[in-house]
PDB file of C-alpha atoms in Angstrom:
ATOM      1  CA  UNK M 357       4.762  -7.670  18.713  1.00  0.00           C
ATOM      2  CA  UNK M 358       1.047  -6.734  17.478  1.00  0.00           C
ATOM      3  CA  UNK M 359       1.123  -5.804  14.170  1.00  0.00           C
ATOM      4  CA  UNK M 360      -0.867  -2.465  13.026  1.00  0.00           C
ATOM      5  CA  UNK M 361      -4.566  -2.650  14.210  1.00  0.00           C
ATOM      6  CA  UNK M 362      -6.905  -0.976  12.325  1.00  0.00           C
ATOM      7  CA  UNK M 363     -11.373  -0.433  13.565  1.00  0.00           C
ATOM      8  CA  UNK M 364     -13.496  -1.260  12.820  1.00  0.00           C
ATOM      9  CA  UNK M 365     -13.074  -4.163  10.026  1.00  0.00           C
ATOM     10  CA  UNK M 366     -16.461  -2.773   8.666  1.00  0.00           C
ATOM     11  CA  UNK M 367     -18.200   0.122   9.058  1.00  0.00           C
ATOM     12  CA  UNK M 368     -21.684   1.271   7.360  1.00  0.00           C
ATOM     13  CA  UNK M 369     -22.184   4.952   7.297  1.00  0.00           C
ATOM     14  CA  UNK M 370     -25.491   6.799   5.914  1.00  0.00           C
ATOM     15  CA  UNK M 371     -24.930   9.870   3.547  1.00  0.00           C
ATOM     16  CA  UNK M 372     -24.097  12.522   5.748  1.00  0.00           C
ATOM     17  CA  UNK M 373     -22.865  10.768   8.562  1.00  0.00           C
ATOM     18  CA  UNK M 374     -19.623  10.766  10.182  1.00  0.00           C
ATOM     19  CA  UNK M 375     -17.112   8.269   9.866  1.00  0.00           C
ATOM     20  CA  UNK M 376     -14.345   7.383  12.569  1.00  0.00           C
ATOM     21  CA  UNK M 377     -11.488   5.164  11.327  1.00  0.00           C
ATOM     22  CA  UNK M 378      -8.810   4.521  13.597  1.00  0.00           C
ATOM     23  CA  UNK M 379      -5.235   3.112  13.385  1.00  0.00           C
ATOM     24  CA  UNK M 380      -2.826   1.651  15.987  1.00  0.00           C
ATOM     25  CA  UNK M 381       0.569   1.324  14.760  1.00  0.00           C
ATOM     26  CA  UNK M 382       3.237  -1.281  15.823  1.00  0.00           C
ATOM     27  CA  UNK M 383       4.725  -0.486  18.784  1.00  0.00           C
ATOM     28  CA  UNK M 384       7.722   1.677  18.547  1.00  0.00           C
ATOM     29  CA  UNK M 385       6.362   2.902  15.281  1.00  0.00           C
ATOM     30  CA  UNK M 386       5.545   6.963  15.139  1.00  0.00           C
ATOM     31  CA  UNK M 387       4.804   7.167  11.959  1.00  0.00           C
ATOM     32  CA  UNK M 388       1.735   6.551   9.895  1.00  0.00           C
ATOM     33  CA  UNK M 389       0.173   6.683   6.563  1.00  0.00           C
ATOM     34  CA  UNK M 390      -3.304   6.377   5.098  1.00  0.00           C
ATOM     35  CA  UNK M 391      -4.470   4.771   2.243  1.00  0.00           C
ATOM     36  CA  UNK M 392      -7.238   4.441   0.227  1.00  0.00           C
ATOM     37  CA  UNK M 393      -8.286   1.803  -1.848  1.00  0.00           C
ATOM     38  CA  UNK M 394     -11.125   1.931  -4.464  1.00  0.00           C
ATOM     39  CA  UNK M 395     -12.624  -1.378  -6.115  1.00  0.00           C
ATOM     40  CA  UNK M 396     -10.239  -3.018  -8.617  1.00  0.00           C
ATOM     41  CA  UNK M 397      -7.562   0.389  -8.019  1.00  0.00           C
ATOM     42  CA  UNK M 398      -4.783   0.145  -6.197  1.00  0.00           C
ATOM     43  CA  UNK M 399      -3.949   2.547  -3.110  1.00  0.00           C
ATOM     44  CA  UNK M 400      -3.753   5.669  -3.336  1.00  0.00           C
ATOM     45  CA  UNK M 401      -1.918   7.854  -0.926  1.00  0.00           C
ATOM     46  CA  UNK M 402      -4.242  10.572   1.339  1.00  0.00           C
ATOM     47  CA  UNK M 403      -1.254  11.378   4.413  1.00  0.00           C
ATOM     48  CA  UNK M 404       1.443  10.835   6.180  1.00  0.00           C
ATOM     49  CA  UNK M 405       1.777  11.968  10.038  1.00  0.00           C
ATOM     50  CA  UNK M 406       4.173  11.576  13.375  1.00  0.00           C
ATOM     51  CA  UNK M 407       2.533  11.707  16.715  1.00  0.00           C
ATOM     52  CA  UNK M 408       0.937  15.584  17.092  1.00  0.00           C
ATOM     53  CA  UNK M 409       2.300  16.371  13.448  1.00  0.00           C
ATOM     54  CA  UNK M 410       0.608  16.220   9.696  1.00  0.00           C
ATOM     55  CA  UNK M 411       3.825  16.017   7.461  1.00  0.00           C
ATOM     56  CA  UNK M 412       2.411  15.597   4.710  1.00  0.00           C
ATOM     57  CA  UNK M 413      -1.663  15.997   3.331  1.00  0.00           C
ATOM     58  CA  UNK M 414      -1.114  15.989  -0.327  1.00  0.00           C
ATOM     59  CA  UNK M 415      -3.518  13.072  -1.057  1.00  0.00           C
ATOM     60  CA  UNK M 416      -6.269  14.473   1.551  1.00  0.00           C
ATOM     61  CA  UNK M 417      -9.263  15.426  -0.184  1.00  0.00           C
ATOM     62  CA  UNK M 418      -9.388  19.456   0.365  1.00  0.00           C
ATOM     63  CA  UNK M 419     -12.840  18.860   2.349  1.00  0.00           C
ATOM     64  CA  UNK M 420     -14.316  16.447   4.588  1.00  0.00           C
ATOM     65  CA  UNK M 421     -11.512  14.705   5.422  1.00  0.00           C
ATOM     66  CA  UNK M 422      -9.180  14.796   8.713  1.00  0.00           C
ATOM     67  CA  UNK M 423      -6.152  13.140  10.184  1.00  0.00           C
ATOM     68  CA  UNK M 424      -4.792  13.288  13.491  1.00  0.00           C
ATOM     69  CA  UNK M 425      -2.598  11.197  15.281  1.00  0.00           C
ATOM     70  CA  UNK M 426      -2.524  12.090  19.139  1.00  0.00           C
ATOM     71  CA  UNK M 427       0.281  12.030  21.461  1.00  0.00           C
ATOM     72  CA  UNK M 428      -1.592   9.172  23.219  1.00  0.00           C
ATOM     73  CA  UNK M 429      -3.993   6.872  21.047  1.00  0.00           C
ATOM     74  CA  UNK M 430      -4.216   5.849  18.120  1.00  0.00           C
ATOM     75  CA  UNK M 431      -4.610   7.942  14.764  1.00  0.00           C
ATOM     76  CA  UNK M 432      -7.915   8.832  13.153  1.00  0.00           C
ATOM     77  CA  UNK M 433      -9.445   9.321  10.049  1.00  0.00           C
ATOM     78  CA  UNK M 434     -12.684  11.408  10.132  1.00  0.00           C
ATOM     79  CA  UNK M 435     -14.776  11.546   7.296  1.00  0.00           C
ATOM     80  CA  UNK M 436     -17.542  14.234   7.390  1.00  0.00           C
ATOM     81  CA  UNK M 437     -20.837  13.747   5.811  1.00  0.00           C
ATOM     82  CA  UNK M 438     -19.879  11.043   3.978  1.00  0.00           C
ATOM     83  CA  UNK M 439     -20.991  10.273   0.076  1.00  0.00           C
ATOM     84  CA  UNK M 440     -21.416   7.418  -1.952  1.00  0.00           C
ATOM     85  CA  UNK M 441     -18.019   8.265  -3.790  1.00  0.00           C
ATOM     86  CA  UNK M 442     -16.180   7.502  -0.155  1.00  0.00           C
ATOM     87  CA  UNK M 443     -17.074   3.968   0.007  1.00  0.00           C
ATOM     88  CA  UNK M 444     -13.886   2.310  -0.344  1.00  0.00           C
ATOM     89  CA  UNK M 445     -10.860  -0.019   1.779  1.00  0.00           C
ATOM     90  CA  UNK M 446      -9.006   2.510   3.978  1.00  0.00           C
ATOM     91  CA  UNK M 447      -5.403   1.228   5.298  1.00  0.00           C
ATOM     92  CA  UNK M 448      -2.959   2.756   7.665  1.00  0.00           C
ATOM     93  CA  UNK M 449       0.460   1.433   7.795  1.00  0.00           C
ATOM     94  CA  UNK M 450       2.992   2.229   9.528  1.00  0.00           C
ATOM     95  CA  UNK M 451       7.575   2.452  10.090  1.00  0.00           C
ATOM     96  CA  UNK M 452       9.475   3.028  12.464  1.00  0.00           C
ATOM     97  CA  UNK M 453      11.621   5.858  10.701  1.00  0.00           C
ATOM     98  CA  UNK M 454      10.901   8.117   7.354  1.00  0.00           C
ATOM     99  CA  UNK M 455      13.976   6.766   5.689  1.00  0.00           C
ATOM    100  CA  UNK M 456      12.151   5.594   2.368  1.00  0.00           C
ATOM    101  CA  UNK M 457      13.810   2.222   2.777  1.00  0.00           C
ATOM    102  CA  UNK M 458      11.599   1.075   5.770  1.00  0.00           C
ATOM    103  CA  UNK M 459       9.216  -1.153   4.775  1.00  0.00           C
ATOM    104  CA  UNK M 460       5.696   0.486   5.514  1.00  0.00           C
ATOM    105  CA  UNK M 461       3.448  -2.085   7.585  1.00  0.00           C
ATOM    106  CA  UNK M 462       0.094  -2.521   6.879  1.00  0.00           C
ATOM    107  CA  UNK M 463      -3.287  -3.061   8.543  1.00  0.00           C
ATOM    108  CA  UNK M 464      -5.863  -5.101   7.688  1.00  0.00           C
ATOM    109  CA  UNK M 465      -7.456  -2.141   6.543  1.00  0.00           C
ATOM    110  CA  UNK M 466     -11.369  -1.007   7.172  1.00  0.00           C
ATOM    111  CA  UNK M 467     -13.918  -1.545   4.564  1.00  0.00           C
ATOM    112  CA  UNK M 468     -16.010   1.915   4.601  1.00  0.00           C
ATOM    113  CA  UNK M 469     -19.788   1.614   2.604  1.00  0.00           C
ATOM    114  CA  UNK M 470     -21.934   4.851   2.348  1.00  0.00           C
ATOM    115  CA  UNK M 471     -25.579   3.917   1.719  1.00  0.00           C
TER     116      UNK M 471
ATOM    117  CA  UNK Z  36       4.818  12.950 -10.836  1.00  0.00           C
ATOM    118  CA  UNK Z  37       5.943   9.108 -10.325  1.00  0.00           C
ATOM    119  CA  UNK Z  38       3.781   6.687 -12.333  1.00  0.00           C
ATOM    120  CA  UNK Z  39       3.135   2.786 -11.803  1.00  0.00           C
ATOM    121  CA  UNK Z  40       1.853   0.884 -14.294  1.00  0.00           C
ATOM    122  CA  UNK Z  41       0.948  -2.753 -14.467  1.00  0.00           C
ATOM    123  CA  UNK Z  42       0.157  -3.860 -17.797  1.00  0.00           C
ATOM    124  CA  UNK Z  43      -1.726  -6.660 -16.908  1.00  0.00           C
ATOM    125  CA  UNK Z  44      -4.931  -7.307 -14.852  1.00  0.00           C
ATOM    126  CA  UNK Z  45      -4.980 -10.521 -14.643  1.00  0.00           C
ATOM    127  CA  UNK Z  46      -2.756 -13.267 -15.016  1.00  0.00           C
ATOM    128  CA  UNK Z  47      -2.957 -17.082 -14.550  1.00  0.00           C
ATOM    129  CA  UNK Z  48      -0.566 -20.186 -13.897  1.00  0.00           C
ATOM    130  CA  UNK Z  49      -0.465 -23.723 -13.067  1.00  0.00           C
ATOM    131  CA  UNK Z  50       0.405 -24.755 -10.055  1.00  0.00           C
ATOM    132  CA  UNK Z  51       4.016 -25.772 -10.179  1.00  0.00           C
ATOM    133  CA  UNK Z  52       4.999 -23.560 -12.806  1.00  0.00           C
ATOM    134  CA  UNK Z  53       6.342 -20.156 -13.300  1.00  0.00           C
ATOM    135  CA  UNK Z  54       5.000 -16.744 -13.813  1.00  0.00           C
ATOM    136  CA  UNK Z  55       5.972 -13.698 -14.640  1.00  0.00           C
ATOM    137  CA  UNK Z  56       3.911 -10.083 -13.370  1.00  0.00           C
ATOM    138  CA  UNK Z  57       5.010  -7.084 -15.186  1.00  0.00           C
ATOM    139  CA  UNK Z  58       5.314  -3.420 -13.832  1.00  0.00           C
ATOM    140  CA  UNK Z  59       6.872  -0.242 -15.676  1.00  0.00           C
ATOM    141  CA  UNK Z  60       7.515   3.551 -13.324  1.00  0.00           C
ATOM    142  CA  UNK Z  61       7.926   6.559 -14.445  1.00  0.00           C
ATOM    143  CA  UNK Z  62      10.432   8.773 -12.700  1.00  0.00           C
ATOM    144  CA  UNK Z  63      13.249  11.491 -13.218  1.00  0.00           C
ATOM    145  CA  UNK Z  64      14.667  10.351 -10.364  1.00  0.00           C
ATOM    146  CA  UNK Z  65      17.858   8.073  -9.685  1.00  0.00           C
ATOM    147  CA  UNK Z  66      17.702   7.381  -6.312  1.00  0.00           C
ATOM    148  CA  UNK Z  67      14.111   4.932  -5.102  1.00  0.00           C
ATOM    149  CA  UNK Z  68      12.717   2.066  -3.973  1.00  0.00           C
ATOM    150  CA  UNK Z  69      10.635  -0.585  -5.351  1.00  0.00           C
ATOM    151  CA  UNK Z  70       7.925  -3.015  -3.959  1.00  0.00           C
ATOM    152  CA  UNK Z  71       5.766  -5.947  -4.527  1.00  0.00           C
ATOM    153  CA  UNK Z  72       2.780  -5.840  -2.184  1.00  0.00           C
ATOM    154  CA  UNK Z  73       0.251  -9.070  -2.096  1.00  0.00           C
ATOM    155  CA  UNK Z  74      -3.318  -8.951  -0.908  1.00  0.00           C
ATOM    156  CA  UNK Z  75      -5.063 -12.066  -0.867  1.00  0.00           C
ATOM    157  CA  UNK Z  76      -8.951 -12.065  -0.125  1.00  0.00           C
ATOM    158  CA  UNK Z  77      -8.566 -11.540   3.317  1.00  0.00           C
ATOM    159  CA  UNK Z  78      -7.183  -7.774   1.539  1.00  0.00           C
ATOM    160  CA  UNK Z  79      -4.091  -7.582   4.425  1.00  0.00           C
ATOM    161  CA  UNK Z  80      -1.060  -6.144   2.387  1.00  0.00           C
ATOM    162  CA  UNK Z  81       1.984  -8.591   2.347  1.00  0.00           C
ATOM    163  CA  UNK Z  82       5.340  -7.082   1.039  1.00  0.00           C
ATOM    164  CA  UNK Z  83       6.745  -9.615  -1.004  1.00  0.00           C
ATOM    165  CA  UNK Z  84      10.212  -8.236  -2.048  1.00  0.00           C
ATOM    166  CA  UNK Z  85      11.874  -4.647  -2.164  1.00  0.00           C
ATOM    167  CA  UNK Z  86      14.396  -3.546  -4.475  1.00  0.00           C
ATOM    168  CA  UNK Z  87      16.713  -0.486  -4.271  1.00  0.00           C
ATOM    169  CA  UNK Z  88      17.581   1.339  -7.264  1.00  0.00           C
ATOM    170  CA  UNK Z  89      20.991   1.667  -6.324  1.00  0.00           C
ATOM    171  CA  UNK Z  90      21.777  -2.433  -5.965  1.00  0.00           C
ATOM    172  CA  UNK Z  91      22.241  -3.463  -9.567  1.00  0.00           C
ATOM    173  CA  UNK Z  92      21.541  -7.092  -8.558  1.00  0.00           C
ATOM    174  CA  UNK Z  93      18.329  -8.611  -8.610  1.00  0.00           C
ATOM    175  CA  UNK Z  94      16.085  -8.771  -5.227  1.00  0.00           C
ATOM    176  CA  UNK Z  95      15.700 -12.965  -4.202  1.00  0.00           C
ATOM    177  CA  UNK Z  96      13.282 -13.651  -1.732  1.00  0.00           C
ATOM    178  CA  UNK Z  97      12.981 -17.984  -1.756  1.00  0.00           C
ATOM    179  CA  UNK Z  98      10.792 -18.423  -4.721  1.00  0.00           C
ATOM    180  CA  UNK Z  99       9.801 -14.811  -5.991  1.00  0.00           C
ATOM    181  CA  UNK Z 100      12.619 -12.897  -7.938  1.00  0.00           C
ATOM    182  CA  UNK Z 101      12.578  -9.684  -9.507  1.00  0.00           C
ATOM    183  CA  UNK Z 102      13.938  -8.801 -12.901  1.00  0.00           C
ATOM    184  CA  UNK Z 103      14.865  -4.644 -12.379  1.00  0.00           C
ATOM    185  CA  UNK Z 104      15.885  -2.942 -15.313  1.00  0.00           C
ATOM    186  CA  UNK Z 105      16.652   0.875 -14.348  1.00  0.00           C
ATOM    187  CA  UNK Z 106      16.968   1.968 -17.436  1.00  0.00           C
ATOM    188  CA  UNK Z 107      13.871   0.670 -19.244  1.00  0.00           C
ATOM    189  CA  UNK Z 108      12.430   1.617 -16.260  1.00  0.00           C
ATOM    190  CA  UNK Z 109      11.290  -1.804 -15.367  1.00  0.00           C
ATOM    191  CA  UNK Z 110      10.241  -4.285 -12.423  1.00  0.00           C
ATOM    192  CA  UNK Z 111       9.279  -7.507 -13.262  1.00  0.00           C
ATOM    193  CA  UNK Z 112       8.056 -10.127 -10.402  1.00  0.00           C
ATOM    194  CA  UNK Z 113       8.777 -13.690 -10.814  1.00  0.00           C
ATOM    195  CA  UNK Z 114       7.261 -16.622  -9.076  1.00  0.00           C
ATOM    196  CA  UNK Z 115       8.657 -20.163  -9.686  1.00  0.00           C
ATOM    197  CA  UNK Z 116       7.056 -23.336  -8.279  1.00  0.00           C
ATOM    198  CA  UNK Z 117       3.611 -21.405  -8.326  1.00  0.00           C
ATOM    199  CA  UNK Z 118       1.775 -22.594  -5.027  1.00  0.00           C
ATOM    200  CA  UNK Z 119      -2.584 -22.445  -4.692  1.00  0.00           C
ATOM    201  CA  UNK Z 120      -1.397 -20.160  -1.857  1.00  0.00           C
ATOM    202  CA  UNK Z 121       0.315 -17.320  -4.183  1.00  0.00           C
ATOM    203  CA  UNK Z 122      -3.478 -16.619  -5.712  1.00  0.00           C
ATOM    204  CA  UNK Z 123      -3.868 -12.903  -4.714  1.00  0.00           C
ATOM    205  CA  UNK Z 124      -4.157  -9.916  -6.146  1.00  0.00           C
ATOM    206  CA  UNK Z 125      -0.337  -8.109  -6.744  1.00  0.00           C
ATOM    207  CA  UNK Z 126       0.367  -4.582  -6.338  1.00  0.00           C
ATOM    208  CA  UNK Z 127       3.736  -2.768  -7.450  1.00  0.00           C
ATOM    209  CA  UNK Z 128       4.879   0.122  -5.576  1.00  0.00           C
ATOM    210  CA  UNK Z 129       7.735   2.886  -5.938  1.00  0.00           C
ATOM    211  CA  UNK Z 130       8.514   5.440  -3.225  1.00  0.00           C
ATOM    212  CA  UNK Z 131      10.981   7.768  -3.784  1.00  0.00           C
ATOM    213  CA  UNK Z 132      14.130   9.105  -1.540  1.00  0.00           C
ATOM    214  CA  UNK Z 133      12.298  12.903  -1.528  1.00  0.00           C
ATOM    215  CA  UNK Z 134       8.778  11.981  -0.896  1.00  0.00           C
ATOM    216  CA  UNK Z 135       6.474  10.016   2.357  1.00  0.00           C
ATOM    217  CA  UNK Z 136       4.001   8.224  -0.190  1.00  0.00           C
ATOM    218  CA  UNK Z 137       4.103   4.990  -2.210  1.00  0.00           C
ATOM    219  CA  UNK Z 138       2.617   5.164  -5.552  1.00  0.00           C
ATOM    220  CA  UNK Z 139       0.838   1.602  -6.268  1.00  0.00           C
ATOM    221  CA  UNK Z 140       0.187   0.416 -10.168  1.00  0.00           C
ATOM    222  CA  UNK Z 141      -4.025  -0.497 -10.367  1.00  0.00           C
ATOM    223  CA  UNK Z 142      -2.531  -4.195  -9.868  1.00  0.00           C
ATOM    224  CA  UNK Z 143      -2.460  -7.649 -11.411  1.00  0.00           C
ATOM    225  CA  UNK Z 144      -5.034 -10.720 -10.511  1.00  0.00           C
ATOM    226  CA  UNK Z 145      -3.095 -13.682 -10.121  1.00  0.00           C
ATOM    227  CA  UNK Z 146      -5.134 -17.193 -10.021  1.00  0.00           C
ATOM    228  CA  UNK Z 147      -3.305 -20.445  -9.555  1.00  0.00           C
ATOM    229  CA  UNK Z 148      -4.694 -23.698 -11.320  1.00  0.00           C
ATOM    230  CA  UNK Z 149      -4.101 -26.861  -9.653  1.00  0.00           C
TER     231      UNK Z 149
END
C-alpha cells in the first residue's frame, strides 16, 4: 500500500507565476489536509477536504490560494501569482475517517521557492 | 484557540543515553489528542507516539515514552537508549475532538553524539 504521494519534490516558481501542487492520498483514504511549513516553524494548517468537498478553509490564505480535491485524481493546491513570502515545505496528509483519533499520514511534502 | 509550545529548540544527547523533549498546550477542552511527529532531513513526517486525553496512562511505543500531565497541561517525549538514527527535528501536535486541524509547537532540534 503506497503511502501519500506528493509532486513535484521541488518546484521553482517566478513571482507571479502559478504554482500546481498535487497530492495522492493512500488508497482508501478520502480525506486530506494541507500543510504548510515555513523555515525553522512548524506546520501550520491551510485545509481540510473529502473528494468534491472543502470542509474546512480556515488556514487558506483569503487570496491566491485554492484547494480542490476531484472525484477522480488527486488533490491540488494552486497558488496564484506567487510571492517571495510563499516559499515554503507544503505537505498533504491524509486518514481514512475524520474521527480525530486517526493518525493523519503524511507526504514527503513539496519544497515550493519563489524567485 | 489551541496553543503548542515547545520550550526548547534544540536539544542534544549521547548516544546511549536518555532525553527528555518538552511540550506544553493550551486548551479549554477535555476531550483531544496528542502527537509526536519526527522529520529527519529527508523532512517526511514520522508519528512517533499518540496519546489520548482520556487514557490516564502513559503512551509506550519501544523506546520513546511520554510523560502526559492533563492538568499542567503537559506532554513530555522521552527517548531512552538514544540511537544516531533518532537525530531529527521533533514536532508536538494536539488536535482536538471538534476541529479537522493539528496545531504543531515551532519544534525541537534533536542531535545525537556518538
Amino acid at each position: 500500500n503506497a503511502g501519500v504521494m506528493q509532486n513535484p519534490r521541488h518546484l521553482v516558481r517566478r513571482r507571479g507565476q502559478e504554482a500546481r501542487l498535487r497530492c495522492s492520498p493512500m488508497k482508501g483514504h478520502s480525506h486530506v489536509y494541507w500543510y504548510r511549513q515555513l523555515p525553522e516553524e512548524g506546520l501550520k494548517f491551510m485545509v481540510y477536504l473529502q473528494k468534491e468537498n472543502i470542509i474546512d478553509e480556515s488556514g487558506m490564505p483569503k487570496e491566491r490560494f485554492s484547494a480542490e480535491f476531484p472525484k477522480e485524481g488527486p488533490s491540488i493546491l494552486r497558488i496564484q501569482q506567487v510571492v517571495r513570502g510563499d516559499s515554503a515545505a507544503y505537505f498533504c496528509a491524509s486518514s481514512p475517517r475524520e474521527s480525530s483519533y486517526n493518525e493523519q499520514f503524511f507526504g514527503p511534502g513539496t519544497r515550493l521557492t519563489v524567485l | 484557540a489551541q496553543t503548542v509550545t515547545q520550550s526548547q529548540p534544540e536539544m542534544s544527547v549521547q548516544e546511549a543515553e536518555t532525553v527528555t523533549l518538552s511540550c506544553t498546550y493550551d486548551t479549554s477542552e477535555s476531550d483531544y489528542y496528542l502527537f509526536w511527529y519526527k522529520q529527519p532531513p529527508s523532512r517526511q513526517m514520522i508519528l512517533v507516539i499518540r496519546q489520548e486525553a482520556y487514557k490516564q496512562q502513559n503512551a509506550t511505543e519501544n523506546r520513546f515514552s511520554v510523560n502526559f500531565q492533563k492538568a499542567a497541561k503537559s506532554f513530555s517525549l522521552k527517548i531512552s537508549d538514544s540511537q544516531l538514527g533518532d537525530a531529527a527535528m521533533y514536532f508536538c501536535a494536539y488536535r482536538s475532538t471538534h476541529n479537522n486541524d493539528m496545531r504543531f509547537g515551532a519544534g525541537t532540534r534533536l542531535t545525537v553524539k556518538p
